[in-house]
GROMACS .gro file of C-alpha atoms in nm:
model
  481
    1UNK     CA    1  -5.265   2.084  -0.528
    2UNK     CA    2  -5.533   2.355  -0.603
    3UNK     CA    3  -5.753   2.552  -0.390
    4UNK     CA    4  -6.116   2.548  -0.439
    5UNK     CA    5  -6.342   2.810  -0.521
    6UNK     CA    6  -6.370   2.934  -0.160
    7UNK     CA    7  -5.984   2.902  -0.114
    8UNK     CA    8  -6.030   2.704   0.220
    9UNK     CA    9  -5.981   2.363   0.121
   10UNK     CA   10  -5.768   2.118  -0.085
   11UNK     CA   11  -5.682   1.718  -0.066
   12UNK     CA   12  -5.418   1.583   0.167
   13UNK     CA   13  -5.298   1.245   0.083
   14UNK     CA   14  -5.127   1.066   0.387
   15UNK     CA   15  -4.911   0.939   0.107
   16UNK     CA   16  -4.818   1.276  -0.045
   17UNK     CA   17  -4.637   1.561   0.065
   18UNK     CA   18  -4.556   1.429   0.434
   19UNK     CA   19  -4.433   1.081   0.335
   20UNK     CA   20  -4.237   1.223   0.084
   21UNK     CA   21  -4.005   1.437   0.324
   22UNK     CA   22  -3.998   1.187   0.614
   23UNK     CA   23  -3.639   1.031   0.639
   24UNK     CA   24  -3.618   0.681   0.794
   25UNK     CA   25  -3.286   0.619   0.985
   26UNK     CA   26  -3.143   0.350   1.243
   27UNK     CA   27  -3.035   0.601   1.518
   28UNK     CA   28  -3.245   0.628   1.808
   29UNK     CA   29  -3.555   0.891   1.816
   30UNK     CA   30  -3.616   1.052   2.118
   31UNK     CA   31  -3.409   0.810   2.308
   32UNK     CA   32  -3.631   0.490   2.136
   33UNK     CA   33  -3.443   0.244   1.892
   34UNK     CA   34  -3.650   0.188   1.555
   35UNK     CA   35  -3.672  -0.182   1.710
   36UNK     CA   36  -3.829  -0.057   2.019
   37UNK     CA   37  -4.070   0.182   1.829
   38UNK     CA   38  -4.184  -0.108   1.588
   39UNK     CA   39  -4.241  -0.358   1.894
   40UNK     CA   40  -4.437  -0.111   2.076
   41UNK     CA   41  -4.659  -0.021   1.753
   42UNK     CA   42  -4.754  -0.403   1.673
   43UNK     CA   43  -4.857  -0.455   2.023
   44UNK     CA   44  -5.079  -0.143   2.036
   45UNK     CA   45  -5.276  -0.227   1.706
   46UNK     CA   46  -5.375  -0.559   1.833
   47UNK     CA   47  -5.493  -0.441   2.170
   48UNK     CA   48  -5.761  -0.161   2.132
   49UNK     CA   49  -5.945  -0.157   2.459
   50UNK     CA   50  -6.215  -0.020   2.297
   51UNK     CA   51  -6.399  -0.082   1.979
   52UNK     CA   52  -6.464   0.256   1.878
   53UNK     CA   53  -6.086   0.358   1.913
   54UNK     CA   54  -6.015   0.083   1.623
   55UNK     CA   55  -6.279   0.225   1.410
   56UNK     CA   56  -6.142   0.584   1.482
   57UNK     CA   57  -5.812   0.469   1.444
   58UNK     CA   58  -5.903   0.336   1.081
   59UNK     CA   59  -6.088   0.664   0.995
   60UNK     CA   60  -5.752   0.870   1.089
   61UNK     CA   61  -5.576   0.675   0.797
   62UNK     CA   62  -5.816   0.821   0.547
   63UNK     CA   63  -5.730   1.150   0.331
   64UNK     CA   64  -5.710   1.450   0.520
   65UNK     CA   65  -5.759   1.802   0.385
   66UNK     CA   66  -5.591   2.129   0.413
   67UNK     CA   67  -5.792   2.451   0.595
   68UNK     CA   68  -5.703   2.806   0.590
   69UNK     CA   69  -5.638   2.964   0.892
   70UNK     CA   70  -5.855   3.301   1.025
   71UNK     CA   71  -5.801   3.514   1.326
   72UNK     CA   72  -6.074   3.657   1.490
   73UNK     CA   73  -6.145   4.041   1.496
   74UNK     CA   74  -5.984   4.222   1.792
   75UNK     CA   75  -6.200   4.343   2.110
   76UNK     CA   76  -6.208   4.690   1.966
   77UNK     CA   77  -6.218   4.843   1.613
   78UNK     CA   78  -6.042   5.167   1.731
   79UNK     CA   79  -5.757   5.181   1.982
   80UNK     CA   80  -5.886   5.291   2.321
   81UNK     CA   81  -5.838   5.644   2.462
   82UNK     CA   82  -5.501   5.719   2.583
   83UNK     CA   83  -5.617   5.986   2.833
   84UNK     CA   84  -5.983   6.003   2.965
   85UNK     CA   85  -6.094   6.375   3.066
   86UNK     CA   86  -6.147   6.419   3.429
   87UNK     CA   87  -6.437   6.669   3.571
   88UNK     CA   88  -6.405   6.897   3.862
   89UNK     CA   89  -6.553   6.735   4.234
   90UNK     CA   90  -6.887   6.835   4.225
   91UNK     CA   91  -7.174   6.685   4.469
   92UNK     CA   92  -7.457   6.554   4.285
   93UNK     CA   93  -7.794   6.546   4.417
   94UNK     CA   94  -7.918   6.290   4.678
   95UNK     CA   95  -8.226   6.083   4.547
   96UNK     CA   96  -8.381   5.764   4.598
   97UNK     CA   97  -8.453   5.553   4.879
   98UNK     CA   98  -8.194   5.483   5.155
   99UNK     CA   99  -7.982   5.178   5.089
  100UNK     CA  100  -7.841   4.945   5.327
  101UNK     CA  101  -7.568   4.652   5.212
  102UNK     CA  102  -7.653   4.300   5.340
  103UNK     CA  103  -7.328   4.085   5.349
  104UNK     CA  104  -7.445   3.770   5.161
  105UNK     CA  105  -7.330   3.424   5.361
  106UNK     CA  106  -7.062   3.196   5.230
  107UNK     CA  107  -7.196   2.919   4.991
  108UNK     CA  108  -6.905   2.743   4.837
  109UNK     CA  109  -6.766   2.452   5.010
  110UNK     CA  110  -6.408   2.498   5.161
  111UNK     CA  111  -6.097   2.300   5.054
  112UNK     CA  112  -5.961   2.088   5.298
  113UNK     CA  113  -5.607   2.212   5.326
  114UNK     CA  114  -5.330   1.967   5.246
  115UNK     CA  115  -5.122   1.885   5.535
  116UNK     CA  116  -4.870   1.652   5.333
  117UNK     CA  117  -4.782   1.613   4.981
  118UNK     CA  118  -4.993   1.310   4.799
  119UNK     CA  119  -4.852   1.002   4.813
  120UNK     CA  120  -4.886   0.657   4.632
  121UNK     CA  121  -4.876   0.822   4.259
  122UNK     CA  122  -4.619   0.795   4.043
  123UNK     CA  123  -4.669   1.120   3.875
  124UNK     CA  124  -4.737   1.443   4.113
  125UNK     CA  125  -4.726   1.817   4.024
  126UNK     CA  126  -4.825   2.131   4.177
  127UNK     CA  127  -5.173   2.278   4.053
  128UNK     CA  128  -5.220   2.614   4.199
  129UNK     CA  129  -5.085   2.544   4.542
  130UNK     CA  130  -5.228   2.194   4.540
  131UNK     CA  131  -5.055   1.869   4.488
  132UNK     CA  132  -5.233   1.662   4.217
  133UNK     CA  133  -5.136   1.310   4.181
  134UNK     CA  134  -5.178   1.045   3.889
  135UNK     CA  135  -5.069   0.673   3.816
  136UNK     CA  136  -4.933   0.631   3.468
  137UNK     CA  137  -4.930   0.311   3.249
  138UNK     CA  138  -4.600   0.258   3.121
  139UNK     CA  139  -4.728   0.239   2.777
  140UNK     CA  140  -4.819   0.589   2.754
  141UNK     CA  141  -4.496   0.701   2.863
  142UNK     CA  142  -4.352   0.538   2.528
  143UNK     CA  143  -4.607   0.716   2.322
  144UNK     CA  144  -4.422   0.933   2.047
  145UNK     CA  145  -4.492   1.113   1.775
  146UNK     CA  146  -4.292   0.926   1.507
  147UNK     CA  147  -4.275   0.935   1.210
  148UNK     CA  148  -4.342   1.360   1.181
  149UNK     CA  149  -4.653   1.335   0.983
  150UNK     CA  150  -5.001   1.164   0.982
  151UNK     CA  151  -4.878   0.817   1.061
  152UNK     CA  152  -4.708   0.954   1.332
  153UNK     CA  153  -5.044   1.083   1.484
  154UNK     CA  154  -5.193   0.716   1.415
  155UNK     CA  155  -4.908   0.542   1.619
  156UNK     CA  156  -4.953   0.754   1.873
  157UNK     CA  157  -5.345   0.724   1.896
  158UNK     CA  158  -5.266   0.374   1.875
  159UNK     CA  159  -4.994   0.303   2.154
  160UNK     CA  160  -5.250   0.514   2.360
  161UNK     CA  161  -5.601   0.354   2.284
  162UNK     CA  162  -5.410   0.038   2.401
  163UNK     CA  163  -5.305   0.165   2.709
  164UNK     CA  164  -5.483   0.174   3.070
  165UNK     CA  165  -5.575   0.582   3.020
  166UNK     CA  166  -5.923   0.506   3.211
  167UNK     CA  167  -5.739   0.573   3.525
  168UNK     CA  168  -5.635   0.905   3.386
  169UNK     CA  169  -5.952   1.003   3.275
  170UNK     CA  170  -6.107   0.914   3.598
  171UNK     CA  171  -5.845   1.109   3.812
  172UNK     CA  172  -5.921   1.406   3.606
  173UNK     CA  173  -6.291   1.420   3.640
  174UNK     CA  174  -6.240   1.364   4.023
  175UNK     CA  175  -6.013   1.615   4.056
  176UNK     CA  176  -6.212   1.867   3.852
  177UNK     CA  177  -6.527   1.805   4.104
  178UNK     CA  178  -6.335   1.802   4.413
  179UNK     CA  179  -6.183   2.165   4.325
  180UNK     CA  180  -6.462   2.279   4.120
  181UNK     CA  181  -6.299   2.339   3.768
  182UNK     CA  182  -6.500   2.483   3.486
  183UNK     CA  183  -6.380   2.372   3.117
  184UNK     CA  184  -6.074   2.612   3.141
  185UNK     CA  185  -5.956   2.481   3.471
  186UNK     CA  186  -5.984   2.116   3.295
  187UNK     CA  187  -5.783   2.242   2.996
  188UNK     CA  188  -5.519   2.393   3.241
  189UNK     CA  189  -5.507   2.067   3.442
  190UNK     CA  190  -5.481   1.805   3.155
  191UNK     CA  191  -5.219   2.042   2.952
  192UNK     CA  192  -5.011   2.058   3.288
  193UNK     CA  193  -5.007   1.668   3.332
  194UNK     CA  194  -4.931   1.632   2.960
  195UNK     CA  195  -4.624   1.860   2.991
  196UNK     CA  196  -4.549   1.668   3.294
  197UNK     CA  197  -4.533   1.364   3.123
  198UNK     CA  198  -4.393   1.451   2.784
  199UNK     CA  199  -4.072   1.658   2.747
  200UNK     CA  200  -4.165   1.736   2.369
  201UNK     CA  201  -4.442   1.980   2.301
  202UNK     CA  202  -4.598   1.762   2.018
  203UNK     CA  203  -4.623   1.487   2.242
  204UNK     CA  204  -4.783   1.668   2.543
  205UNK     CA  205  -5.051   1.831   2.270
  206UNK     CA  206  -5.132   1.468   2.116
  207UNK     CA  207  -5.176   1.332   2.470
  208UNK     CA  208  -5.407   1.636   2.540
  209UNK     CA  209  -5.610   1.557   2.234
  210UNK     CA  210  -5.647   1.178   2.337
  211UNK     CA  211  -5.772   1.264   2.682
  212UNK     CA  212  -5.993   1.528   2.590
  213UNK     CA  213  -6.167   1.333   2.329
  214UNK     CA  214  -6.212   1.051   2.620
  215UNK     CA  215  -6.371   1.310   2.846
  216UNK     CA  216  -6.633   1.386   2.565
  217UNK     CA  217  -6.499   1.742   2.427
  218UNK     CA  218  -6.503   1.787   2.054
  219UNK     CA  219  -6.156   1.840   1.992
  220UNK     CA  220  -5.899   1.785   1.683
  221UNK     CA  221  -5.566   1.699   1.594
  222UNK     CA  222  -5.407   1.878   1.303
  223UNK     CA  223  -5.043   1.924   1.126
  224UNK     CA  224  -4.934   2.250   1.061
  225UNK     CA  225  -4.726   2.308   0.754
  226UNK     CA  226  -4.408   2.279   0.953
  227UNK     CA  227  -4.516   1.937   1.031
  228UNK     CA  228  -4.599   2.014   1.409
  229UNK     CA  229  -4.926   1.929   1.609
  230UNK     CA  230  -5.204   2.181   1.624
  231UNK     CA  231  -5.479   2.059   1.865
  232UNK     CA  232  -5.811   2.235   1.753
  233UNK     CA  233  -6.118   2.274   2.034
  234UNK     CA  234  -6.462   2.327   1.984
  235UNK     CA  235  -6.533   2.652   2.211
  236UNK     CA  236  -6.871   2.840   2.328
  237UNK     CA  237  -6.880   3.184   2.214
  238UNK     CA  238  -6.556   3.360   2.089
  239UNK     CA  239  -6.178   3.353   2.159
  240UNK     CA  240  -5.977   3.658   2.037
  241UNK     CA  241  -5.629   3.676   1.875
  242UNK     CA  242  -5.630   3.290   1.808
  243UNK     CA  243  -5.639   3.110   1.520
  244UNK     CA  244  -5.928   2.931   1.402
  245UNK     CA  245  -6.064   2.683   1.133
  246UNK     CA  246  -6.398   2.603   1.024
  247UNK     CA  247  -6.459   2.232   0.951
  248UNK     CA  248  -6.770   2.122   0.810
  249UNK     CA  249  -6.937   2.447   0.912
  250UNK     CA  250  -6.843   2.489   1.260
  251UNK     CA  251  -6.534   2.670   1.413
  252UNK     CA  252  -6.246   2.509   1.592
  253UNK     CA  253  -5.965   2.716   1.785
  254UNK     CA  254  -5.612   2.647   1.807
  255UNK     CA  255  -5.635   2.742   2.200
  256UNK     CA  256  -5.234   2.693   2.265
  257UNK     CA  257  -5.158   2.929   1.981
  258UNK     CA  258  -5.320   3.223   2.180
  259UNK     CA  259  -5.155   3.555   2.116
  260UNK     CA  260  -4.875   3.387   1.923
  261UNK     CA  261  -4.719   3.405   1.580
  262UNK     CA  262  -4.967   3.300   1.295
  263UNK     CA  263  -4.964   2.929   1.242
  264UNK     CA  264  -5.111   2.915   0.908
  265UNK     CA  265  -5.288   2.641   0.710
  266UNK     CA  266  -5.357   2.289   0.865
  267UNK     CA  267  -5.415   1.938   0.749
  268UNK     CA  268  -5.678   1.783   0.957
  269UNK     CA  269  -5.971   1.546   0.918
  270UNK     CA  270  -6.385   1.643   0.935
  271UNK     CA  271  -6.523   1.364   1.165
  272UNK     CA  272  -6.546   1.397   1.528
  273UNK     CA  273  -6.431   1.110   1.807
  274UNK     CA  274  -6.740   0.934   1.853
  275UNK     CA  275  -6.939   1.080   2.131
  276UNK     CA  276  -6.719   1.343   2.191
  277UNK     CA  277  -6.973   1.656   2.164
  278UNK     CA  278  -6.868   1.896   2.440
  279UNK     CA  279  -6.756   2.245   2.327
  280UNK     CA  280  -6.517   2.412   2.567
  281UNK     CA  281  -6.689   2.660   2.809
  282UNK     CA  282  -6.481   2.921   2.961
  283UNK     CA  283  -6.771   3.097   3.159
  284UNK     CA  284  -6.659   3.118   3.535
  285UNK     CA  285  -7.005   3.092   3.701
  286UNK     CA  286  -6.841   2.969   4.043
  287UNK     CA  287  -6.494   3.004   4.131
  288UNK     CA  288  -6.243   2.719   4.170
  289UNK     CA  289  -6.188   2.584   4.510
  290UNK     CA  290  -5.798   2.630   4.537
  291UNK     CA  291  -5.541   2.638   4.793
  292UNK     CA  292  -5.540   2.936   4.990
  293UNK     CA  293  -5.274   3.151   4.985
  294UNK     CA  294  -5.420   3.494   5.127
  295UNK     CA  295  -5.239   3.824   5.096
  296UNK     CA  296  -5.389   4.167   5.187
  297UNK     CA  297  -5.372   4.501   5.013
  298UNK     CA  298  -5.545   4.834   5.096
  299UNK     CA  299  -5.709   5.069   4.860
  300UNK     CA  300  -5.789   5.423   4.888
  301UNK     CA  301  -5.876   5.761   4.738
  302UNK     CA  302  -5.992   6.103   4.826
  303UNK     CA  303  -6.293   6.305   4.781
  304UNK     CA  304  -6.284   6.663   4.856
  305UNK     CA  305  -5.966   6.599   5.061
  306UNK     CA  306  -6.145   6.338   5.265
  307UNK     CA  307  -5.939   6.005   5.281
  308UNK     CA  308  -6.148   5.677   5.219
  309UNK     CA  309  -5.976   5.322   5.256
  310UNK     CA  310  -6.096   4.956   5.193
  311UNK     CA  311  -5.856   4.658   5.309
  312UNK     CA  312  -5.927   4.322   5.149
  313UNK     CA  313  -5.798   3.962   5.120
  314UNK     CA  314  -5.728   3.794   4.795
  315UNK     CA  315  -5.625   3.466   4.692
  316UNK     CA  316  -5.285   3.469   4.516
  317UNK     CA  317  -5.324   3.129   4.363
  318UNK     CA  318  -5.701   3.216   4.246
  319UNK     CA  319  -5.547   3.549   4.067
  320UNK     CA  320  -5.299   3.299   3.903
  321UNK     CA  321  -5.561   3.079   3.765
  322UNK     CA  322  -5.743   3.424   3.640
  323UNK     CA  323  -5.413   3.532   3.465
  324UNK     CA  324  -5.393   3.250   3.252
  325UNK     CA  325  -5.704   3.330   3.095
  326UNK     CA  326  -5.737   3.398   2.718
  327UNK     CA  327  -5.931   3.690   2.567
  328UNK     CA  328  -6.306   3.544   2.526
  329UNK     CA  329  -6.636   3.695   2.547
  330UNK     CA  330  -6.717   3.980   2.763
  331UNK     CA  331  -6.977   3.798   2.971
  332UNK     CA  332  -6.736   3.579   3.097
  333UNK     CA  333  -6.553   3.849   3.297
  334UNK     CA  334  -6.887   4.053   3.403
  335UNK     CA  335  -7.025   3.722   3.516
  336UNK     CA  336  -6.780   3.583   3.722
  337UNK     CA  337  -6.786   3.645   4.083
  338UNK     CA  338  -6.556   3.770   4.357
  339UNK     CA  339  -6.378   3.533   4.612
  340UNK     CA  340  -6.570   3.542   4.904
  341UNK     CA  341  -6.300   3.699   5.132
  342UNK     CA  342  -6.272   3.957   4.891
  343UNK     CA  343  -6.614   4.037   4.856
  344UNK     CA  344  -6.680   4.041   5.218
  345UNK     CA  345  -6.369   4.257   5.320
  346UNK     CA  346  -6.470   4.493   5.012
  347UNK     CA  347  -6.870   4.518   5.125
  348UNK     CA  348  -6.772   4.586   5.482
  349UNK     CA  349  -6.559   4.872   5.466
  350UNK     CA  350  -6.809   5.054   5.145
  351UNK     CA  351  -7.076   4.944   5.407
  352UNK     CA  352  -6.935   5.199   5.655
  353UNK     CA  353  -6.944   5.466   5.439
  354UNK     CA  354  -7.295   5.404   5.228
  355UNK     CA  355  -7.542   5.249   5.467
  356UNK     CA  356  -7.846   5.438   5.487
  357UNK     CA  357  -7.705   5.696   5.235
  358UNK     CA  358  -7.979   5.788   4.952
  359UNK     CA  359  -7.941   5.554   4.664
  360UNK     CA  360  -7.781   5.779   4.383
  361UNK     CA  361  -7.511   5.874   4.684
  362UNK     CA  362  -7.446   5.522   4.756
  363UNK     CA  363  -7.406   5.460   4.400
  364UNK     CA  364  -7.196   5.749   4.294
  365UNK     CA  365  -6.953   5.643   4.609
  366UNK     CA  366  -6.883   5.300   4.473
  367UNK     CA  367  -6.829   5.470   4.158
  368UNK     CA  368  -6.565   5.711   4.257
  369UNK     CA  369  -6.378   5.436   4.439
  370UNK     CA  370  -6.346   5.248   4.111
  371UNK     CA  371  -6.274   5.586   3.935
  372UNK     CA  372  -5.998   5.716   4.174
  373UNK     CA  373  -5.839   5.400   4.341
  374UNK     CA  374  -5.664   5.284   4.019
  375UNK     CA  375  -5.464   5.466   3.804
  376UNK     CA  376  -5.565   5.432   3.417
  377UNK     CA  377  -5.303   5.258   3.166
  378UNK     CA  378  -5.415   5.080   2.852
  379UNK     CA  379  -5.340   4.703   2.816
  380UNK     CA  380  -5.097   4.722   2.540
  381UNK     CA  381  -4.877   4.954   2.791
  382UNK     CA  382  -4.921   4.753   3.102
  383UNK     CA  383  -4.930   4.392   2.951
  384UNK     CA  384  -4.809   4.434   2.582
  385UNK     CA  385  -5.144   4.311   2.476
  386UNK     CA  386  -5.515   4.342   2.510
  387UNK     CA  387  -5.625   4.184   2.857
  388UNK     CA  388  -5.974   4.217   3.003
  389UNK     CA  389  -5.939   4.161   3.366
  390UNK     CA  390  -6.184   3.985   3.619
  391UNK     CA  391  -6.293   4.204   3.895
  392UNK     CA  392  -6.084   4.005   4.118
  393UNK     CA  393  -5.803   4.115   3.917
  394UNK     CA  394  -5.859   4.456   3.901
  395UNK     CA  395  -5.862   4.505   4.262
  396UNK     CA  396  -5.501   4.357   4.266
  397UNK     CA  397  -5.355   4.580   3.983
  398UNK     CA  398  -5.255   4.922   4.074
  399UNK     CA  399  -5.361   5.031   3.679
  400UNK     CA  400  -5.645   4.945   3.469
  401UNK     CA  401  -5.835   5.074   3.190
  402UNK     CA  402  -6.223   5.125   3.082
  403UNK     CA  403  -6.326   4.746   3.029
  404UNK     CA  404  -6.164   4.632   3.379
  405UNK     CA  405  -6.325   4.921   3.584
  406UNK     CA  406  -6.639   4.880   3.399
  407UNK     CA  407  -6.615   4.471   3.494
  408UNK     CA  408  -6.538   4.595   3.855
  409UNK     CA  409  -6.838   4.866   3.908
  410UNK     CA  410  -7.087   4.602   3.766
  411UNK     CA  411  -6.956   4.345   4.010
  412UNK     CA  412  -7.009   4.566   4.289
  413UNK     CA  413  -7.317   4.728   4.210
  414UNK     CA  414  -7.487   4.430   4.151
  415UNK     CA  415  -7.346   4.200   4.469
  416UNK     CA  416  -7.362   4.521   4.709
  417UNK     CA  417  -7.713   4.668   4.610
  418UNK     CA  418  -7.849   4.396   4.363
  419UNK     CA  419  -7.922   4.660   4.091
  420UNK     CA  420  -7.980   4.545   3.720
  421UNK     CA  421  -7.631   4.675   3.542
  422UNK     CA  422  -7.504   4.603   3.175
  423UNK     CA  423  -7.183   4.670   2.999
  424UNK     CA  424  -7.177   4.927   2.735
  425UNK     CA  425  -6.934   4.831   2.456
  426UNK     CA  426  -6.839   5.122   2.184
  427UNK     CA  427  -6.575   5.076   1.923
  428UNK     CA  428  -6.299   5.184   2.162
  429UNK     CA  429  -6.452   5.257   2.495
  430UNK     CA  430  -6.639   5.026   2.741
  431UNK     CA  431  -6.859   5.190   3.018
  432UNK     CA  432  -7.131   5.071   3.239
  433UNK     CA  433  -7.534   5.150   3.265
  434UNK     CA  434  -7.769   5.093   3.582
  435UNK     CA  435  -8.173   5.055   3.585
  436UNK     CA  436  -8.224   5.330   3.825
  437UNK     CA  437  -8.464   5.601   3.773
  438UNK     CA  438  -8.217   5.877   3.779
  439UNK     CA  439  -8.185   6.194   3.558
  440UNK     CA  440  -7.908   6.208   3.292
  441UNK     CA  441  -7.749   6.052   3.028
  442UNK     CA  442  -7.874   5.700   2.933
  443UNK     CA  443  -7.917   5.422   2.661
  444UNK     CA  444  -8.196   5.187   2.599
  445UNK     CA  445  -8.146   4.806   2.640
  446UNK     CA  446  -8.413   4.602   2.555
  447UNK     CA  447  -8.641   4.892   2.551
  448UNK     CA  448  -8.558   5.005   2.901
  449UNK     CA  449  -8.379   5.304   3.012
  450UNK     CA  450  -8.045   5.244   3.149
  451UNK     CA  451  -7.860   5.553   3.292
  452UNK     CA  452  -7.476   5.550   3.209
  453UNK     CA  453  -7.218   5.517   3.518
  454UNK     CA  454  -6.902   5.549   3.338
  455UNK     CA  455  -6.630   5.417   3.602
  456UNK     CA  456  -6.325   5.569   3.404
  457UNK     CA  457  -6.492   5.941   3.355
  458UNK     CA  458  -6.316   6.065   3.718
  459UNK     CA  459  -6.578   6.224   3.886
  460UNK     CA  460  -6.872   6.181   3.679
  461UNK     CA  461  -7.157   6.084   3.865
  462UNK     CA  462  -7.465   5.874   3.727
  463UNK     CA  463  -7.606   5.997   3.443
  464UNK     CA  464  -7.283   6.180   3.297
  465UNK     CA  465  -7.145   6.035   2.987
  466UNK     CA  466  -6.827   6.123   2.815
  467UNK     CA  467  -6.917   6.401   2.565
  468UNK     CA  468  -6.794   6.217   2.253
  469UNK     CA  469  -6.999   5.923   2.328
  470UNK     CA  470  -7.364   6.101   2.443
  471UNK     CA  471  -7.459   6.082   2.045
  472UNK     CA  472  -7.285   5.736   1.962
  473UNK     CA  473  -7.536   5.438   1.951
  474UNK     CA  474  -7.331   5.150   2.179
  475UNK     CA  475  -7.214   4.833   1.980
  476UNK     CA  476  -7.338   4.631   2.219
  477UNK     CA  477  -7.445   4.557   2.567
  478UNK     CA  478  -7.341   4.286   2.790
  479UNK     CA  479  -7.565   4.164   3.077
  480UNK     CA  480  -7.475   4.097   3.413
  481UNK     CA  481  -7.621   3.843   3.588
   0.00000   0.00000   0.00000
């Protein structure tokens, strides 16, 4: 087979490479005899519940094509500094109006605690502290990726399309609404269900592909060159360190392969499942309402020998949810809210130190808190990979680097004082800037002057930039809502 001139695409015939290497045997396959397998397939072909499934099944039998893998560029073009210099303590001028922190009321629903495990379901599993139950049609449990190739995908689809899948789709939708899951939460829920039902990864991936199509998401299935299943998702924005493929001018990401070994080229089809138009959106505009698993932590720092502390509550289930996040656009992390208990506790303690202080003094106090309450360590040293943290995570971990502190400081400034703030992205560093009338180093954002506030540059006040970045034009800005 030959590549065409752009090197991305070459024809793959279902009766070609993959069919030639399939060996049929009369022994059991995944505990299912060949006779049973044939019976299940023949039943499914005649009992499609949705006419568009019959049409899509026919389309899946057409010629597939090969696509070349690309990996999104890293978040930073250069390694982040191993050490950030520190300044000597110095009291900055106290200017501006006096500020008061007003604690916002709770505007999100509370989840009714589960007293007992859910009953009346044949499939139950834990989802971040909450028991979730599904009733699964026996036909679905018989779905199997066999033979290993395009034909096996068609067979799996046929069994699913003939099953009572509507109840699963309905339960997923109801559960997501009940606990306020965003698209990433939907992905995790379906993935957990898939791996609960199927012991083989390929079957679990095919199940997820089918259910996501039924939920209206633009998702495709593909064959890797190793004959294993790859599921491709259309997403909003970018996903880093993840193989992606351009299909008919649109990018699709192998989400399950995030931060894993390179999977190479894949074989798949162009057309989308009918009426599957949604792209996976990672934005976390409001938090999932998860079971409460509350813990307490105290943070502290010293300024001129005086100790300042802040004690707050956090939900470990929420932290585990956030920990699952892949590296996506910075705006996702900058714009995610804090858990209400966390916000309220932090706000109450900072309020004790900043109420009726001048604006510069209050903003610099919060800046000192973020600069000094955590140790500086780069992600590859702490996690073995690049990891942007949500503000909730930065508070939890004892160590963090530049973008984590920028996210936290921006969140606190926005929530406590309502001041306009942006993330300031350099090739190897992240800072923030505030739209305030103060003297010092600044950047122009959409024609307006924003004063630098670097949460990593210890003892630096508003308007003091790290010397090496003073003459550098930032790569981009992240707007905080």
